[in-house]
Amino acid sequence: MNIKLDSLKKINSGLILSTLKNNSFTRVELQKFTNLAAGTLSNIMKELVNKNIILETEENTNGARGRKGTKLSINYNYKYVIGIKVKRGTLIGTLNDLKGNILDKIFLPISDKNPKSVAKNISEVINILKKDREILGVGVAFPGQIDSNKGTITYSSFYKWQKIELKDMLKKYINCEISIENDVRAMALAEKDFLSPDIKNILYINIDRGVSAGIIIDNKLLLGDNFIAGHIGHAFAENNGRTCNCGKIGCLETIVSNPKMVEDYISLLKEEEKENFDFNYFLEKVKENDKNAVKVLDHALWSLAVVIGNLSNTFNISTIIVGGDIIKCGEIFFNIFLKHMNFICLPYVAENLQIKKSTFDHSDNTIGAVYVVLNQFFNGNIL
């Protein structure tokens, strides 16, 4: 395979940046860790230092009289990242440094679902946060089917959008790098950064009004041929006669979603006990070990394990991260889910199975959008 020189330079720059992430090394140490030729390393380092992306710091390595050595580290204040989370009727925007730390935050209601109006809302938030700062890039996390290569919203059920070229619309207002990604896939990138670097494959699951996943294989986000990888809510789970929003029968979302679990719980109650409970009430009943609530949760997690367990077997993924309000019911969730996953998964997958709760609250943060940009930075694609 022929690799263009500029592509090779990006790969090598990414290798250097990812190696220095949260670390500082001498040039000798960096060459050892990256296995790059001395000339290649020197040329790239010269450019990165000149751009102020890499800092050189002299330090005494052998005591007060010892020869000083030069340590290399990333300048996390080199530029800033803006993260935008598009929710159902709300925008959240944050200004972040290159470590992902939030420096400023804005909430803005979306009163008009028209694509032009939403694009204008997004650009307004970006310009407020940007001011006169140098911005590395803007990440937009959007709920729906996203062609992240083109920055197109292929389909959004809430906004009723189809084939909306959001990136091109934003470029009319904003002069910087823009990356658009499905919100759950974006969260998978953020979650990955808080795991051991030895873990290369993860499945991130978010359960809310629906259920979706971000899949990372060999440290790369799986997008799929049509950029809809991760929409596990529409995997067939059981022949229950329930019609999903997608028009199919028996999708996972007809069982594993906050509204459906509440609906199933209410259906098991006596007529005089039935009320319009919310999901938090259902979670409280689970924690109280209410037999009907636990029965509904068990059925939901069995269905989830069937879908996730088969994905784990297929891709040999043992690290599963779960986000959403459902994990608030604590150990009972993880105990039931782990039991069903052990039943479904092959022995060599099950013996290494790690099911963890999400590091973040998916619903009210922009960290996924921020990591879409940071992922590009540490891969050498944007500098």
mmCIF file of N, CA and C in Angstrom, residues 173-217:
data_model
loop_
_atom_site.group_PDB
_atom_site.id
_atom_site.type_symbol
_atom_site.label_atom_id
_atom_site.label_comp_id
_atom_site.label_asym_id
_atom_site.label_seq_id
_atom_site.Cartn_x
_atom_site.Cartn_y
_atom_site.Cartn_z
ATOM 1 N N TYR A 173 -20.866 30.503 8.724
ATOM 2 C CA TYR A 173 -20.769 31.381 9.889
ATOM 3 C C TYR A 173 -19.428 31.280 10.619
ATOM 4 N N ILE A 174 -18.738 30.136 10.459
ATOM 5 C CA ILE A 174 -17.572 29.832 11.304
ATOM 6 C C ILE A 174 -16.366 29.501 10.438
ATOM 7 N N ASN A 175 -15.246 30.103 10.754
ATOM 8 C CA ASN A 175 -14.025 29.854 9.994
ATOM 9 C C ASN A 175 -13.039 29.042 10.835
ATOM 10 N N CYS A 176 -13.347 27.775 11.068
ATOM 11 C CA CYS A 176 -12.413 26.868 11.745
ATOM 12 C C CYS A 176 -12.830 25.430 11.458
ATOM 13 N N GLU A 177 -11.998 24.494 11.875
ATOM 14 C CA GLU A 177 -12.256 23.070 11.640
ATOM 15 C C GLU A 177 -13.526 22.642 12.377
ATOM 16 N N ILE A 178 -14.435 21.943 11.662
ATOM 17 C CA ILE A 178 -15.697 21.489 12.250
ATOM 18 C C ILE A 178 -15.821 19.977 12.066
ATOM 19 N N SER A 179 -16.125 19.290 13.152
ATOM 20 C CA SER A 179 -16.348 17.836 13.100
ATOM 21 C C SER A 179 -17.709 17.537 13.704
ATOM 22 N N ILE A 180 -18.510 16.733 12.992
ATOM 23 C CA ILE A 180 -19.851 16.382 13.458
ATOM 24 C C ILE A 180 -19.929 14.872 13.612
ATOM 25 N N GLU A 181 -20.456 14.423 14.748
ATOM 26 C CA GLU A 181 -20.517 12.993 15.029
ATOM 27 C C GLU A 181 -21.796 12.658 15.783
ATOM 28 N N ASN A 182 -22.251 11.433 15.633
ATOM 29 C CA ASN A 182 -23.364 10.924 16.440
ATOM 30 C C ASN A 182 -23.003 11.055 17.913
ATOM 31 N N ASP A 183 -23.961 11.488 18.734
ATOM 32 C CA ASP A 183 -23.650 11.809 20.126
ATOM 33 C C ASP A 183 -23.138 10.622 20.932
ATOM 34 N N VAL A 184 -23.673 9.428 20.688
ATOM 35 C CA VAL A 184 -23.243 8.257 21.462
ATOM 36 C C VAL A 184 -21.873 7.764 20.977
ATOM 37 N N ARG A 185 -21.639 7.783 19.678
ATOM 38 C CA ARG A 185 -20.307 7.412 19.180
ATOM 39 C C ARG A 185 -19.258 8.388 19.710
ATOM 40 N N ALA A 186 -19.617 9.670 19.785
ATOM 41 C CA ALA A 186 -18.696 10.668 20.326
ATOM 42 C C ALA A 186 -18.363 10.364 21.779
ATOM 43 N N MET A 187 -19.373 9.946 22.546
ATOM 44 C CA MET A 187 -19.140 9.607 23.948
ATOM 45 C C MET A 187 -18.197 8.425 24.091
ATOM 46 N N ALA A 188 -18.259 7.490 23.152
ATOM 47 C CA ALA A 188 -17.358 6.331 23.200
ATOM 48 C C ALA A 188 -15.905 6.785 23.127
ATOM 49 N N LEU A 189 -15.629 7.807 22.314
ATOM 50 C CA LEU A 189 -14.261 8.337 22.210
ATOM 51 C C LEU A 189 -13.803 8.919 23.536
ATOM 52 N N ALA A 190 -14.716 9.633 24.213
ATOM 53 C CA ALA A 190 -14.367 10.214 25.505
ATOM 54 C C ALA A 190 -14.136 9.128 26.547
ATOM 55 N N GLU A 191 -15.012 8.139 26.579
ATOM 56 C CA GLU A 191 -14.880 7.045 27.555
ATOM 57 C C GLU A 191 -13.569 6.302 27.367
ATOM 58 N N LYS A 192 -13.182 6.097 26.124
ATOM 59 C CA LYS A 192 -11.958 5.345 25.822
ATOM 60 C C LYS A 192 -10.740 6.002 26.453
ATOM 61 N N ASP A 193 -10.739 7.332 26.509
ATOM 62 C CA ASP A 193 -9.571 8.045 27.011
ATOM 63 C C ASP A 193 -9.364 7.839 28.507
ATOM 64 N N PHE A 194 -10.400 7.388 29.212
ATOM 65 C CA PHE A 194 -10.293 7.223 30.659
ATOM 66 C C PHE A 194 -10.070 5.764 31.064
ATOM 67 N N LEU A 195 -9.773 4.924 30.078
ATOM 68 C CA LEU A 195 -9.448 3.528 30.337
ATOM 69 C C LEU A 195 -7.949 3.322 30.197
ATOM 70 N N SER A 196 -7.504 2.151 30.562
ATOM 71 C CA SER A 196 -6.103 1.801 30.366
ATOM 72 C C SER A 196 -5.768 1.838 28.878
ATOM 73 N N PRO A 197 -4.602 2.383 28.500
ATOM 74 C CA PRO A 197 -4.223 2.410 27.080
ATOM 75 C C PRO A 197 -4.083 1.019 26.479
ATOM 76 N N ASP A 198 -4.001 0.003 27.320
ATOM 77 C CA ASP A 198 -3.912 -1.375 26.822
ATOM 78 C C ASP A 198 -5.250 -1.883 26.293
ATOM 79 N N ILE A 199 -6.349 -1.209 26.678
ATOM 80 C CA ILE A 199 -7.678 -1.618 26.205
ATOM 81 C C ILE A 199 -7.927 -0.962 24.856
ATOM 82 N N LYS A 200 -7.984 -1.772 23.812
ATOM 83 C CA LYS A 200 -8.113 -1.245 22.446
ATOM 84 C C LYS A 200 -9.526 -1.370 21.897
ATOM 85 N N ASN A 201 -10.342 -2.210 22.533
ATOM 86 C CA ASN A 201 -11.694 -2.468 22.029
ATOM 87 C C ASN A 201 -12.712 -2.209 23.137
ATOM 88 N N ILE A 202 -13.723 -1.385 22.849
ATOM 89 C CA ILE A 202 -14.780 -1.168 23.835
ATOM 90 C C ILE A 202 -16.139 -1.065 23.155
ATOM 91 N N LEU A 203 -17.159 -1.373 23.934
ATOM 92 C CA LEU A 203 -18.545 -1.132 23.534
ATOM 93 C C LEU A 203 -19.133 -0.166 24.550
ATOM 94 N N TYR A 204 -19.494 1.020 24.092
ATOM 95 C CA TYR A 204 -20.156 1.978 24.974
ATOM 96 C C TYR A 204 -21.648 1.959 24.647
ATOM 97 N N ILE A 205 -22.479 1.752 25.666
ATOM 98 C CA ILE A 205 -23.928 1.680 25.471
ATOM 99 C C ILE A 205 -24.580 2.831 26.229
ATOM 100 N N ASN A 206 -25.476 3.545 25.570
ATOM 101 C CA ASN A 206 -26.259 4.571 26.266
ATOM 102 C C ASN A 206 -27.741 4.216 26.169
ATOM 103 N N ILE A 207 -28.391 4.184 27.329
ATOM 104 C CA ILE A 207 -29.812 3.839 27.390
ATOM 105 C C ILE A 207 -30.582 5.060 27.873
ATOM 106 N N ASP A 208 -31.511 5.504 27.051
ATOM 107 C CA ASP A 208 -32.303 6.687 27.371
ATOM 108 C C ASP A 208 -33.689 6.459 26.785
ATOM 109 N N ARG A 209 -34.154 7.379 25.965
ATOM 110 C CA ARG A 209 -35.431 7.165 25.258
ATOM 111 C C ARG A 209 -35.271 6.076 24.211
ATOM 112 N N GLY A 210 -34.060 5.775 23.870
ATOM 113 C CA GLY A 210 -33.723 4.671 22.987
ATOM 114 C C GLY A 210 -32.443 4.044 23.510
ATOM 115 N N VAL A 211 -31.851 3.182 22.712
ATOM 116 C CA VAL A 211 -30.582 2.566 23.116
ATOM 117 C C VAL A 211 -29.657 2.567 21.901
ATOM 118 N N SER A 212 -28.432 3.023 22.127
ATOM 119 C CA SER A 212 -27.470 3.117 21.041
ATOM 120 C C SER A 212 -26.091 2.795 21.581
ATOM 121 N N ALA A 213 -25.128 2.630 20.685
ATOM 122 C CA ALA A 213 -23.786 2.230 21.104
ATOM 123 C C ALA A 213 -22.722 2.933 20.280
ATOM 124 N N GLY A 214 -21.557 3.063 20.883
ATOM 125 C CA GLY A 214 -20.351 3.461 20.175
ATOM 126 C C GLY A 214 -19.386 2.298 20.267
ATOM 127 N N ILE A 215 -18.858 1.875 19.143
ATOM 128 C CA ILE A 215 -17.995 0.694 19.092
ATOM 129 C C ILE A 215 -16.593 1.117 18.657
ATOM 130 N N ILE A 216 -15.617 0.810 19.489
ATOM 131 C CA ILE A 216 -14.224 1.108 19.153
ATOM 132 C C ILE A 216 -13.462 -0.206 19.022
ATOM 133 N N ILE A 217 -12.835 -0.387 17.857
ATOM 134 C CA ILE A 217 -12.063 -1.598 17.578
ATOM 135 C C ILE A 217 -10.657 -1.190 17.162
#
